[in-house]
Each structure stands twice: as structure tokens, then as C-alpha cells.
Short mmCIF file of C-alpha atoms in Angstrom, two decimals:
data_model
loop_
_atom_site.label_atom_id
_atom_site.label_comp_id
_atom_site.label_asym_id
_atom_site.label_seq_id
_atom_site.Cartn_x
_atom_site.Cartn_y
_atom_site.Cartn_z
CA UNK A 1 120.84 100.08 63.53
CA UNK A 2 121.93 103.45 62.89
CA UNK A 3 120.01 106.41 61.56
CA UNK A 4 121.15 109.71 59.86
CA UNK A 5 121.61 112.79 62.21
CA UNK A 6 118.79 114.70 60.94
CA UNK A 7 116.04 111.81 61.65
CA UNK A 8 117.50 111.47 65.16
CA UNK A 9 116.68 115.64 65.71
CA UNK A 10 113.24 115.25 64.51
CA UNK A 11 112.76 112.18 66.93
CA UNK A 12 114.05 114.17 69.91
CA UNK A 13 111.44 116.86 68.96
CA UNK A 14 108.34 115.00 67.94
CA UNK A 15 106.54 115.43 71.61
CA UNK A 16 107.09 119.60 70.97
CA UNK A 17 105.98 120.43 68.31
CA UNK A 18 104.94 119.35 64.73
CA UNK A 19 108.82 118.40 62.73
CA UNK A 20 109.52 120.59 59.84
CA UNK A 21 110.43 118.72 57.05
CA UNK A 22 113.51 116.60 56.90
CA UNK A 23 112.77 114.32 53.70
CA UNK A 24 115.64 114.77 50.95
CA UNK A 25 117.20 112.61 48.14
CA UNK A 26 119.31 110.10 48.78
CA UNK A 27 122.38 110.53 47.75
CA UNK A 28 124.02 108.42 44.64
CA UNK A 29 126.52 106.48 46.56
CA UNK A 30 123.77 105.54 49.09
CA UNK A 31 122.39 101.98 49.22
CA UNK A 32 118.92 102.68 51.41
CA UNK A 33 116.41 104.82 51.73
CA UNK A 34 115.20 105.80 55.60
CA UNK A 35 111.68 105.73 57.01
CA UNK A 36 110.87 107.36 59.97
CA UNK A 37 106.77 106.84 61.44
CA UNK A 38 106.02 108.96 64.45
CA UNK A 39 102.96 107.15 65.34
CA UNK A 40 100.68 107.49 68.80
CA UNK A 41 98.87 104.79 70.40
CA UNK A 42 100.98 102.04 69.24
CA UNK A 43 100.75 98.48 70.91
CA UNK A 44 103.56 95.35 71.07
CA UNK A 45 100.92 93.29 70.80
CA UNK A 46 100.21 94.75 67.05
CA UNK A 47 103.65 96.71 65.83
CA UNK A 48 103.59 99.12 63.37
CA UNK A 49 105.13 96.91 60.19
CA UNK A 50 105.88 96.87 55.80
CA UNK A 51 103.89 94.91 54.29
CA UNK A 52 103.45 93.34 50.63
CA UNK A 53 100.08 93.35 48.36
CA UNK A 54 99.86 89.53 47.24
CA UNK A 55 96.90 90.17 45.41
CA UNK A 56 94.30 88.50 47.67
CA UNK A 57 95.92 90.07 51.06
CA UNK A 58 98.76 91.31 52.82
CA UNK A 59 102.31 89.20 53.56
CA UNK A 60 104.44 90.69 56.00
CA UNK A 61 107.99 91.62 55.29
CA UNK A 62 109.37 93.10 58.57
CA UNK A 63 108.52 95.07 61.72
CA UNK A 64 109.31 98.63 62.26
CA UNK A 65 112.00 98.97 64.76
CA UNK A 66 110.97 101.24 68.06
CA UNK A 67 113.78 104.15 68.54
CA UNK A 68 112.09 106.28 70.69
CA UNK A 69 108.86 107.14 71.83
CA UNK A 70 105.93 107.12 69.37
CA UNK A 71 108.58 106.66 66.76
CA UNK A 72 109.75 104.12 64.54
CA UNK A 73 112.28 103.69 61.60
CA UNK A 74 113.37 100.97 58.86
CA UNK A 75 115.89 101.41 56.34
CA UNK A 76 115.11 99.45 52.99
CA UNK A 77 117.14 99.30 49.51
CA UNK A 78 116.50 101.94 47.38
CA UNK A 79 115.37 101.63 43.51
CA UNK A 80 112.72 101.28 41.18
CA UNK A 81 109.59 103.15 42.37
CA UNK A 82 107.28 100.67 43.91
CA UNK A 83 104.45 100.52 46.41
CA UNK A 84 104.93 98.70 50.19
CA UNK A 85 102.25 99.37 53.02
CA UNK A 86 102.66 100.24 56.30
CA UNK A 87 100.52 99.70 59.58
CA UNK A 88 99.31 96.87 61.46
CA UNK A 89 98.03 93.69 61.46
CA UNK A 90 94.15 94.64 62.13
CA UNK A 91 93.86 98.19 60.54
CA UNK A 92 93.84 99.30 56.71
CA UNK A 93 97.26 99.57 55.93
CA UNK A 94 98.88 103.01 53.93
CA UNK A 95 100.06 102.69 50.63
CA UNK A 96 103.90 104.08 50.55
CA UNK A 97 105.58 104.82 47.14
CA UNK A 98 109.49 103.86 48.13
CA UNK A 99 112.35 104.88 45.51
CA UNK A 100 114.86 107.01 46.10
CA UNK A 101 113.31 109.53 48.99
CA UNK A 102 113.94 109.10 52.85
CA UNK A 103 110.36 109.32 53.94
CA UNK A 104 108.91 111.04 56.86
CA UNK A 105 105.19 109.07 58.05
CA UNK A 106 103.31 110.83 60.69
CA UNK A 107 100.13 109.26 61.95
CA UNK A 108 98.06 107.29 64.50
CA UNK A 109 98.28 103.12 65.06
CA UNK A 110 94.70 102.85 65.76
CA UNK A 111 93.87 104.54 62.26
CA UNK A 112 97.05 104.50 60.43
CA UNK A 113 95.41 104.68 56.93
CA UNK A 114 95.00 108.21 57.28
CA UNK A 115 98.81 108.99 57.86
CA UNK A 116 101.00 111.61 56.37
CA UNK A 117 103.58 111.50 54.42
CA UNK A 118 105.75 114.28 55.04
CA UNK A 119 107.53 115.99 51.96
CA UNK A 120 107.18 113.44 49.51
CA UNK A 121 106.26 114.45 45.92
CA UNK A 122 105.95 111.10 44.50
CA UNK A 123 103.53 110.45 47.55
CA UNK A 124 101.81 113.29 47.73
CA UNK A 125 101.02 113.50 43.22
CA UNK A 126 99.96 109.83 44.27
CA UNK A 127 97.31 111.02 46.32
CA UNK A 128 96.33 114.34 44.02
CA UNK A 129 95.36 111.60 41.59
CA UNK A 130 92.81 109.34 43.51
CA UNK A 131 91.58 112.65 44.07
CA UNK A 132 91.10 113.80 41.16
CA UNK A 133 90.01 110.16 39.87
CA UNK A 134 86.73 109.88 42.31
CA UNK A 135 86.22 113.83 41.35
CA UNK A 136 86.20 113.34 37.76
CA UNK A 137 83.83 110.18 38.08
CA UNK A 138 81.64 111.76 40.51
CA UNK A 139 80.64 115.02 38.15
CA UNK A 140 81.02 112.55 35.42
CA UNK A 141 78.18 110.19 36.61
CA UNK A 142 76.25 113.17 37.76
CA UNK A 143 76.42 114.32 34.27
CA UNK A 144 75.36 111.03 32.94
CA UNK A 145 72.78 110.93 35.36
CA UNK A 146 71.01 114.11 33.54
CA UNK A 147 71.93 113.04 30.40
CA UNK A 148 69.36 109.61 30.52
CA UNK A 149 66.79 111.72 32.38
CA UNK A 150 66.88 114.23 28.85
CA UNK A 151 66.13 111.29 26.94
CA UNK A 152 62.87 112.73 25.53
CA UNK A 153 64.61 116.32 24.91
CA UNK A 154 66.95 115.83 22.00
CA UNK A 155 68.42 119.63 22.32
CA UNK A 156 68.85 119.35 25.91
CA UNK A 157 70.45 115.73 25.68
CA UNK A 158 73.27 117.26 22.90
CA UNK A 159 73.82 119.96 25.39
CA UNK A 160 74.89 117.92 28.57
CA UNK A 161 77.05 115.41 26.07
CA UNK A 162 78.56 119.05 24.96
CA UNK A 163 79.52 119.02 28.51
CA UNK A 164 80.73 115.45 28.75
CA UNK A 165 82.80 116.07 26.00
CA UNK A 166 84.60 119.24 27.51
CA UNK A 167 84.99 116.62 30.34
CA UNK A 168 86.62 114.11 28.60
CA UNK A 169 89.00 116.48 27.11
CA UNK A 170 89.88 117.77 30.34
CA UNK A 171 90.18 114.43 31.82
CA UNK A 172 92.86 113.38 28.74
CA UNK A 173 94.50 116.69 29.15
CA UNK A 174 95.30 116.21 33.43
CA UNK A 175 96.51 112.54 32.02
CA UNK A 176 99.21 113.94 29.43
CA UNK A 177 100.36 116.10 32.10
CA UNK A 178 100.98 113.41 34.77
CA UNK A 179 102.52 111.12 32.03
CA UNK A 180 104.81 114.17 31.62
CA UNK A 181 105.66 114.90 35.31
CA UNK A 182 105.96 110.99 36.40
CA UNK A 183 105.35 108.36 33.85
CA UNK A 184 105.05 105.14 37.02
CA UNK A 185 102.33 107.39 38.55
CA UNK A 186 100.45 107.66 35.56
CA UNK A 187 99.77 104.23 34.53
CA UNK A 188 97.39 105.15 37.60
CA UNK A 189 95.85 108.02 36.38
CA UNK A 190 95.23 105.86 33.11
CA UNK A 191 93.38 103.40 34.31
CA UNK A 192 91.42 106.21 35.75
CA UNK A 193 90.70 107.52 32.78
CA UNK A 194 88.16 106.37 30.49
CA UNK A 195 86.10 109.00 27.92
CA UNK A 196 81.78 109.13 28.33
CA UNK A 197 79.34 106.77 26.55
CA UNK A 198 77.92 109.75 25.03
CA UNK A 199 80.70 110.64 22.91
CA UNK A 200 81.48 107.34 22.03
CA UNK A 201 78.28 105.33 21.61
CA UNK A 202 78.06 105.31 17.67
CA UNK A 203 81.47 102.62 17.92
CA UNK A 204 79.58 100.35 19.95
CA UNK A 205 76.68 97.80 20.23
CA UNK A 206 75.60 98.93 23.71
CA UNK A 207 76.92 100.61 26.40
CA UNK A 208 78.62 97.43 27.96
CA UNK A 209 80.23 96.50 24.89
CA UNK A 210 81.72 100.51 25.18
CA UNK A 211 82.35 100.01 29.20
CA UNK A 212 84.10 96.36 28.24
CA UNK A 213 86.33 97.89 25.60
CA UNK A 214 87.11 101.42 27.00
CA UNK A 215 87.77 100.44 30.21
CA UNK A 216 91.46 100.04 30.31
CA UNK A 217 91.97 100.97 27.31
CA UNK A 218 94.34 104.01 27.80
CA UNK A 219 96.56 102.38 30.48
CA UNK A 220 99.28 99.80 28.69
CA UNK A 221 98.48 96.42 30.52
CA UNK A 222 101.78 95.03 29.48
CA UNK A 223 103.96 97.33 31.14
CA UNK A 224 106.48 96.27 33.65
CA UNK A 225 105.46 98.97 35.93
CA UNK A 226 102.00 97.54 37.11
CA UNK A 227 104.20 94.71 38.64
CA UNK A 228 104.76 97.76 40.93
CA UNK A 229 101.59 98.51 41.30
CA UNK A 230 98.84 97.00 43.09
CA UNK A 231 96.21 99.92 42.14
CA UNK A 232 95.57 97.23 39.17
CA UNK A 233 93.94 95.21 41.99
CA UNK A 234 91.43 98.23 42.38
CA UNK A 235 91.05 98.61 38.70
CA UNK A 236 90.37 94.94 37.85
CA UNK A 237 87.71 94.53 41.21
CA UNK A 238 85.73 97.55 40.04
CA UNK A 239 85.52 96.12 36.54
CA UNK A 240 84.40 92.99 37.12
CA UNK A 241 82.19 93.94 39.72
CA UNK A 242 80.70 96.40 37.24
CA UNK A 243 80.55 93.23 34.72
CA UNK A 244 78.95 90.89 36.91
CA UNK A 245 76.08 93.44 37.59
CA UNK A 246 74.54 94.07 34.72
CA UNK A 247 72.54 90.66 34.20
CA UNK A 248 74.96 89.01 31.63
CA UNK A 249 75.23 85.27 31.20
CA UNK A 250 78.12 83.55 32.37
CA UNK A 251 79.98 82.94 29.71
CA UNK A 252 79.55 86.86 28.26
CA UNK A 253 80.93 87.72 31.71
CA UNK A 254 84.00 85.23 31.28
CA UNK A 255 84.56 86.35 27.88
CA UNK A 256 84.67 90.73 28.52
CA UNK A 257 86.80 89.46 31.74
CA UNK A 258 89.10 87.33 29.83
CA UNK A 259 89.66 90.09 27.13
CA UNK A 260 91.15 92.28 29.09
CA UNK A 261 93.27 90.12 31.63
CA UNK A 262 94.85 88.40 28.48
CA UNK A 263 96.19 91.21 27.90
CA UNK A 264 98.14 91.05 31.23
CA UNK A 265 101.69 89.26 31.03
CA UNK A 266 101.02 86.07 32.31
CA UNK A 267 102.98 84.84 35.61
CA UNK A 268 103.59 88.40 36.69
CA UNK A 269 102.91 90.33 39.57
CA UNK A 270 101.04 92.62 37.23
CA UNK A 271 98.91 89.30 36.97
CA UNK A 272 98.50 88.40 40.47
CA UNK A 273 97.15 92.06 41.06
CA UNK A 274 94.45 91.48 37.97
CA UNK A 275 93.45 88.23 39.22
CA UNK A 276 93.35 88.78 42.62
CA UNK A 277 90.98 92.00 41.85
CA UNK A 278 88.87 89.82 39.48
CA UNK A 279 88.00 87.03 41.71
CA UNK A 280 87.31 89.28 44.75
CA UNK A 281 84.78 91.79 42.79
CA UNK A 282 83.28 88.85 41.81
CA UNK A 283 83.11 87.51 45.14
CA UNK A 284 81.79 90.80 46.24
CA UNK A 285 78.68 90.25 43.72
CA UNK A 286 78.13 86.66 44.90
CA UNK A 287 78.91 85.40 41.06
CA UNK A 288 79.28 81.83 40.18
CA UNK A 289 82.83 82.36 38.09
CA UNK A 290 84.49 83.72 41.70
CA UNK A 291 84.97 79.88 41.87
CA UNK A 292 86.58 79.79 38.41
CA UNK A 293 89.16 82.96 38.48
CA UNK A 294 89.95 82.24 42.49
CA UNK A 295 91.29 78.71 41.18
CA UNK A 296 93.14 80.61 38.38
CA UNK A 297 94.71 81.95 41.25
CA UNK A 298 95.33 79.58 43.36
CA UNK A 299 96.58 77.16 40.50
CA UNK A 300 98.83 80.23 39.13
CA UNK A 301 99.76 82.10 42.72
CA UNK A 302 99.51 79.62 45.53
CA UNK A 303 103.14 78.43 45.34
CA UNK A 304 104.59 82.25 45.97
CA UNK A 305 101.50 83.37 47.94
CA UNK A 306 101.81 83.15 52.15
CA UNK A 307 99.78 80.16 53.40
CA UNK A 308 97.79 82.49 55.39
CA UNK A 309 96.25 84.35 52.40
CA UNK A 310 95.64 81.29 50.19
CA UNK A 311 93.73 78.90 53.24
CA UNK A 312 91.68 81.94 53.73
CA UNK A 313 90.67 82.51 49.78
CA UNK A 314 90.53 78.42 50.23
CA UNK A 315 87.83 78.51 52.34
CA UNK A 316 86.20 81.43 51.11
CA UNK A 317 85.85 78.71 47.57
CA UNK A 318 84.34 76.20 50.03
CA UNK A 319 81.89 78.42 51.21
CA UNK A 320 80.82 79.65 47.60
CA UNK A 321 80.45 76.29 45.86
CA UNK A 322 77.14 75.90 47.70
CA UNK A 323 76.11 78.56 45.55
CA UNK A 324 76.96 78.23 42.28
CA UNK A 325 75.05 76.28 39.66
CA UNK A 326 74.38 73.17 39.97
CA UNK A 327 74.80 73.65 44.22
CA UNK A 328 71.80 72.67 46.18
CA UNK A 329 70.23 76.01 47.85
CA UNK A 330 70.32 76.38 51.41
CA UNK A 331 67.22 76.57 53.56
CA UNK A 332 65.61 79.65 54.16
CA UNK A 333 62.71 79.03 56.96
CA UNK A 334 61.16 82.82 58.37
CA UNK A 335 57.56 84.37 58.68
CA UNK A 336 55.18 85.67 56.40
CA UNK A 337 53.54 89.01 57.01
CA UNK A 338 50.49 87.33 58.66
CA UNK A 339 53.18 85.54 61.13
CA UNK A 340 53.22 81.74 59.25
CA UNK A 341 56.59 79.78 58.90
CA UNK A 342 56.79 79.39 55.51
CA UNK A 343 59.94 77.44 53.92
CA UNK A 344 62.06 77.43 50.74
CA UNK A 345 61.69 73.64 50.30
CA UNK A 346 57.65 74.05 51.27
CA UNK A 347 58.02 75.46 47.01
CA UNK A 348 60.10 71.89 46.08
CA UNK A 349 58.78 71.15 42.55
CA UNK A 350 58.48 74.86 41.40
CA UNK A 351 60.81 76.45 39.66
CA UNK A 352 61.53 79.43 42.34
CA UNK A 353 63.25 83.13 42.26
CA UNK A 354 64.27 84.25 45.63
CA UNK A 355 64.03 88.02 45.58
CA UNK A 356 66.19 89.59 48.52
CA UNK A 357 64.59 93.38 48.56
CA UNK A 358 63.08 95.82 50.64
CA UNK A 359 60.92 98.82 50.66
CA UNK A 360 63.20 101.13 51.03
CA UNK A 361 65.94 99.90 47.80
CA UNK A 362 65.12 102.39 44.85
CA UNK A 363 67.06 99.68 42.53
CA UNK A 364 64.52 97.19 44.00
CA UNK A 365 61.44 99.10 43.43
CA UNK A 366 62.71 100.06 40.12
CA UNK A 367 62.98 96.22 39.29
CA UNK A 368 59.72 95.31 40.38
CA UNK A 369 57.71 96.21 37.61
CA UNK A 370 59.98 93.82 35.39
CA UNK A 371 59.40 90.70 38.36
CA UNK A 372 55.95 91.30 38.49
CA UNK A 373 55.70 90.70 34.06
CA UNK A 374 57.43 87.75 34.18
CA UNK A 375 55.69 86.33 37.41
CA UNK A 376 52.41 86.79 35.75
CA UNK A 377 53.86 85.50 32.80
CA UNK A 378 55.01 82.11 34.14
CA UNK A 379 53.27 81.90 37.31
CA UNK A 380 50.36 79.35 35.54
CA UNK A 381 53.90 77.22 33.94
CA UNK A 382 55.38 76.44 37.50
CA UNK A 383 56.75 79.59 38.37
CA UNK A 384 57.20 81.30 41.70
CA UNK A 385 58.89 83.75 43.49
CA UNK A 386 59.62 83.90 47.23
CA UNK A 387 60.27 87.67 48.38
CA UNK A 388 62.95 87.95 51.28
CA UNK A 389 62.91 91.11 52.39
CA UNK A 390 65.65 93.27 54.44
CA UNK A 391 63.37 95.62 56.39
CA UNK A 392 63.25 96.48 59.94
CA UNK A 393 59.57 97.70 59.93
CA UNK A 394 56.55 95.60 59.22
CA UNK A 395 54.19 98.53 57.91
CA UNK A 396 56.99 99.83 55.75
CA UNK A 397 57.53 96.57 54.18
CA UNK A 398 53.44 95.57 53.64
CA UNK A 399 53.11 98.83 52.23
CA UNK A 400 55.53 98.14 49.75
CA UNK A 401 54.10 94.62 48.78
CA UNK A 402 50.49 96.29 48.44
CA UNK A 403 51.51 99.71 46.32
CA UNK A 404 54.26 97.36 43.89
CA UNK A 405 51.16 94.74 43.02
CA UNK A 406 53.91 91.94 44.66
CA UNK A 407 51.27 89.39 44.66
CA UNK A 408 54.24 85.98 45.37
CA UNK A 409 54.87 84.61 48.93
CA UNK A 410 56.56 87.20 50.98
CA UNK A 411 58.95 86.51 54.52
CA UNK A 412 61.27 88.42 56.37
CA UNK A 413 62.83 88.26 59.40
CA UNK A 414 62.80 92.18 60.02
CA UNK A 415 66.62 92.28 61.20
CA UNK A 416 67.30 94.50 58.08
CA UNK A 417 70.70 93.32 57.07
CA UNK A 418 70.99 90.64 59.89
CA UNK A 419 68.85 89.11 57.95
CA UNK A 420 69.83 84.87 58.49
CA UNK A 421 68.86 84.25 55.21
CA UNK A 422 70.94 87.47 53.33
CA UNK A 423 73.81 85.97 55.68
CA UNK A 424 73.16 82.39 54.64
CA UNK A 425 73.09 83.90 51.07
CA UNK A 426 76.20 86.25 51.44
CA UNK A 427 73.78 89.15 50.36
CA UNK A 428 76.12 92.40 50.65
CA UNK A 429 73.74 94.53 48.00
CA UNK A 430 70.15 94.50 46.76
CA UNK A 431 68.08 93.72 44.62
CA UNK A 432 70.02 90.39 44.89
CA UNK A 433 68.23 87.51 42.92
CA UNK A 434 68.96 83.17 43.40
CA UNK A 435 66.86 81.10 40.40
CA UNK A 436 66.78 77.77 41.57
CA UNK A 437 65.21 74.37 39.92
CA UNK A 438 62.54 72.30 40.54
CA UNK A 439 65.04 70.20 42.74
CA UNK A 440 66.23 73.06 44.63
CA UNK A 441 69.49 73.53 42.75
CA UNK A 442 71.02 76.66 41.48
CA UNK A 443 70.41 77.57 38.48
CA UNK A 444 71.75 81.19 38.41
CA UNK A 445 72.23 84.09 40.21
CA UNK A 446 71.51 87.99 39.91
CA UNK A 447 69.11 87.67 37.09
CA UNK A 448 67.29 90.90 36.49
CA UNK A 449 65.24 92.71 33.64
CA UNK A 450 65.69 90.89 30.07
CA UNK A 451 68.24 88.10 31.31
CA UNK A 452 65.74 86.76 33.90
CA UNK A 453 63.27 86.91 31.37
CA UNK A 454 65.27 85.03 28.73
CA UNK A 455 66.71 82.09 31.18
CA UNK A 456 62.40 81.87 32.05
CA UNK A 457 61.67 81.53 28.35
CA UNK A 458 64.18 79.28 27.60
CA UNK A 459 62.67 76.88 30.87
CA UNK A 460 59.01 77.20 30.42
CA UNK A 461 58.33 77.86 26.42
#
């Protein structure tokens, strides 16, 4: 395959010196668009390849071919902008805006995430706005962060959401300018952008009803471009993760989830990016409607998806049905503080809340108060709680117990989070909570605060 003059130069050069930049337009009359990766530490045994977002994982489209040392080129139609990766197999791939640009990738195969694209201004304005996406939420949560801790100073409170709404206006302003310099690119920077709960809580119930509705709610769902963009993936995961973590029942979590995929054009890519994100976030928080949405997938996806990606969400299904209500709970079998064995089925007839933890979680210790209520509150009804805890140090961890007034059946295993019974659990973040019957079914999962305390009430009164 031949390649234009000028990439051939910068090839010859690449082990002298840095190449000075050799990206231009294609011209009108031309069908493709080069790419040129000058890439160390390549292998054959992994090669440096384009890839496709399915929306669960990544299908390969074609390898790179090798024209030199370290270097690599492709040719590929040119068109509407849309986003391929390249890298390999094993390593986070880099997300590559291809239109109408011969692009210039300079990087490293063991780490090829971190590449750069040479001279691209769709590529690099891509980049500009993740960054100024986590910027903006950083000071924005920051801000947020001293706006609850005001809550007994009314003048100081109206002063920070002063601030937040100087923010927000800022925020909407760097929008209208991207939808005025690139219109695909800022569908991104939309769903990015999302005013404070401060300035906006007098429209809404609560603050999730705000989060549920504002959300997305400057980015168009039902344009064709997010079928060219798998940053939706992103979106959706975050928001559903978000959803599934703030102690709602399962059908309040279906129905703010629902909402805003509906509003999705079903069978499209733009689809299989929303669904894909929705049933991994909620795989990420160990919630019981992963089943439900990674079906949707399947069901909706599985004829167009590779084989590879769907037998792997496939058995990632298998492995969650043992946890979702109605599954039977798996053993958990470690020592108590004083050294005893002490067993999940030894509390078979009691309805039981594991409580993964540890002494060093703020969230945990925070929560504690609210565990130790309802323990006291139920304990006498057939209530119990068995504390798993993700510590490494014994003294640490009996400290805790003794200053929080944790007065239920403690084990651990001290292998922080090694723990065999997080694993067992698929505990990636704590507190993590499993309510489980008299039986030793699943009843729910992640119940905290005033949702634990209702699914209690509505057991034992």
C-alpha cells in the first residue's frame, strides 16, 4: 500500500529527531484519510490495531500495517466525523476523531493511551474538553462541598451559591462557544454540562429528582451524532452509577434510568452506547437491575455485537444472578476478633445485614450511626447484622468497633481488599450492604440511611 510523500519523510526521520508537523486536509477529490503511529516497544505478538466501541467492549476492525521501524500507517475512508481507537489488544486503547484530516499518532505500545496526536484540531478541542469537564466538576463539587457544610449560616450559604451561579454561567458560556466552533464535539461538552443544585433546587422535590432530570438535559439525546460517539457510554455509566448509589428502591432506579434512555432512538448505535454504559455502572455498584438492562442488551445488541464481547457480558449475568433478589447468598465463613469461626449460615433464621466496612472508610463511619438505630431498633424482632470488615490491622479495626458502639457480630479476614468474602461478594466500594432473609436469600442490596430503615419496617412492624 502506498503512502503520500510527506508521511514517507517523516518516517525516514522519526529515529532523529521529534517530526514537525505534517497533518493537512485532505483534499476534495481524495477518497481516504492517512494515519501514520510512530510507536516504540511494539510486539507481533500484540500489533498496534483500529478498533470499534460496541458498547460493552472493543471489536477489532484491522491491524496497522508495519512500514518501517517503530512506525505504522492505515489509510481509511474519509467522512462524517466519528470516533475509532487505536492500540492493542491488552492496553487502554486512544480515542481518535477520523474525518477529513490525515493524522499524525506518536506514542508508546506498552502505554498507548497516552499518545499524541500531532496537529489535529478536532483531536486536540476533543481533549481541551474532558479537560475542562473534570475541571469544572472538580471546583464545582468543591464548591458544593462548602456549601452543605454552611448549612447553619444562611449569609454564608447565599454567598458560595453566588459563586455556583457565576459557575454555571461560565460553564453555559464555554458550551455556546464549542457549539459554535464544532457542533459534533459539543454534544460532548453537553453532556458535560449540567447547572448546580443550588440554583435550581426550588424546581425540584430533592436533589435526585434535580440530578435525574438535569442530567442530560442540555445534550439532544436524539441526535444522529451520538451514533458517533461513544462518550454517551461514559455519560450513561456515571449516571446510573450515581443512581444506583443513593439507596433508591428498584423500581425508582428503573424508572429515572428508563426516563432518560427512552429518550435515545431505539436500535441505534446511540443506543448501544446508553445501554452498554447503563448496565456496566450498574454492574460496577453490584445492583440487582445489571441483570435486567445487560439482557436489554443482549436481546437488542447480541446479533451485531462480536461473540467475544457478548460470552463475556454472558457470563458476567451468570455470575450476578447469585446476587440478586431472590438468589441464595453465598457463604461467608472467617474469624471474629477473639479468633472464632463464625459463619453466615451459623445466623439461618435471622433476618441478617452484611455490612462490608472498615475503620478507615469515612462513608462507613459516617453510616454507622444510622446501622447502629436500626440494629437497636430491630435487634429484639429477629434482626442482625454481621460486620465484614476490609482492614489489614486488627487494633485499627477493634478500635473502630469499640469508639462506633458496633455492638453485632464482627469477622474479617484482615487481607484489606483481598478480602474472600468482598471477592465472593464483588465488593469494589464501601460501605457496601447485602439484606438477606430468614432463608438466606437476597433480599436487597446497598441499603443505607432511610431505605434500609424503610425495607426493616416494612419486615418487622
Amino acid at each position: 500500500m502506498k503512502y503520500s510523500t510527506i508521511f514517507t519523510l517523516v518516517i525516514l526521520f522519526w529515529n532523529c529527531k521529534s517530526p514537525e508537523t505534517v497533518v493537512q486536509k485532505v483534499s476534495p477529490d481524495s477518497e481516504n484519510i492517512e494515519v501514520l503511529c510512530l510507536a516504540k516497544n511494539c510486539s507481533d505478538k500484540e500489533p498496534l490495531s483500529l478498533y470499534e466501541f460496541n458498547g460493552i467492549g472493543f471489536t477489532k476492525i484491522k491491524e496497522l500495517e508495519k512500514v518501517g521501524k517503530d512506525s505504522f500507517a492505515l489509510k481509511i475512508p474519509q467522512g462524517q466525523a466519528r470516533f475509532l481507537y487505536v492500540g492493542t489488544a491488552s492496553q487502554a486503547k486512544l480515542p481518535v476523531i477520523f474525518s477529513d484530516e490525515n493524522l499524525l499518532i506518536e506514542g508508546n505500545c506498552k502505554a498507548f493511551r497516552r499518545s499524541k496526536i500531532q496537529n489535529s484540531p478536532q483531536n486536540v478541542l476533543y481533549n481541551d474538553i474532558l479537560q475542562e469537564i473534570r475541571n469544572n466538576k472538580r471546583n464545582v463539587q468543591m464548591k458544593l462541598g462548602e456549601y452543605r457544610k454552611a448549612a447553619k449560616s444562611p449569609e454564608a450559604q447565599e454567598e458560595i451559591r453566588a459563586a455556583l451561579v457565576a459557575m454555571d454561567q461560565k460553564h453555559m458560556a464555554y458550551l455556546d462557544t464549542i457549539r459554535g466552533k464544532n457542533p459534533f464535539l459539543a454534544n460532548i461538552a453537553a453532556l458535560g454540562t449540567m447547572m448546580s443544585y443550588p440554583n435550581k433546587k426550588n424546581q425540584y422535590l430533592n436533589e435526585i429528582d434535580f440530578f435525574a432530570s438535569e442530567y442530560f438535559k442540555n445534550a439532544d439525546l436524539a441526535s444522529g451524532d451520538f451514533n458517533n460517539i461513544p462518550y454517551l457510554f461514559e455519560a450513561f455509566k456515571d449516571f446510573s452509577q450515581t443512581i444506583a448509589s443513593v439507596g433508591l428502591d428498584k423500581e425508582a432506579v428503573r424508572r429515572l434510568i428508563d426516563q432518560n434512555l427512552n429518550k435515545v432512538p431505539d436500535a441505534s448505535k446511540a443506543l448501544r452506547y446508553a445501554l452498554g454504559g447503563t448496565s456496566l455502572g450498574l454492574q460496577a455498584k453490584n445492583h440487582p437491575l445489571f441483570v435486567d438492562y445487560a439482557n436489554i442488551f443482549i436481546e437488542k445488541f447480541g446479533a451485531t455485537t462480536d461473540q467475544a464481547s457478548i460470552d463475556r457480558l454472558k457470563t458476567q449475568l451468570n455470575q450476578a444472578k447469585s446476587f440478586v433478589t431472590g438468589g441464595q447468598a453465598p457463604e461467608i465463613a472467617l474469624k471474629t476478633p477473639e479468633g472464632e469461626e463464625l459463619k453466615l449460615s451459623d445466623m439461618k433464621g435471622k433476618v441478617v445485614l452484611i455490612d462490608f466496612w472498615a475503620s478507615w472508610c469515612g462513608p462507613c463511619r459516617r453510616e454507622n450511626p444510622n446501622v447502629v438505630r436500626v440494629y437497636n431498633k430491630y435487634n429484639r424482632k429477629g434482626f442482625e447484622i454481621l460486620g465484614v470488615s476490609l482492614d489489614k490491622t486488627k487494633d485499627k479495626w477493634m478500635a473502630a468497633i469499640e469508639k462506633d458502639g458496633l455492638t453485632w457480630p464482627h469477622v474479617s479476614d484482615l487481607k484489606g481488599w483481598q478480602s474472600k468474602a468482598a471477592q465472593t461478594y464483588g465488593v469494589r466500594s464501601i460501605p457496601h450492604t447485602v439484606l438477606v432473609d430468614r432463608q438466606g436469600k437476597i433480599i436487597a442490596r446497598n441499603l443505607r440511611g432511610s431505605a434500609l430503615e424503610r425495607k426493616l419496617a416494612e419486615i418487622f412492624d
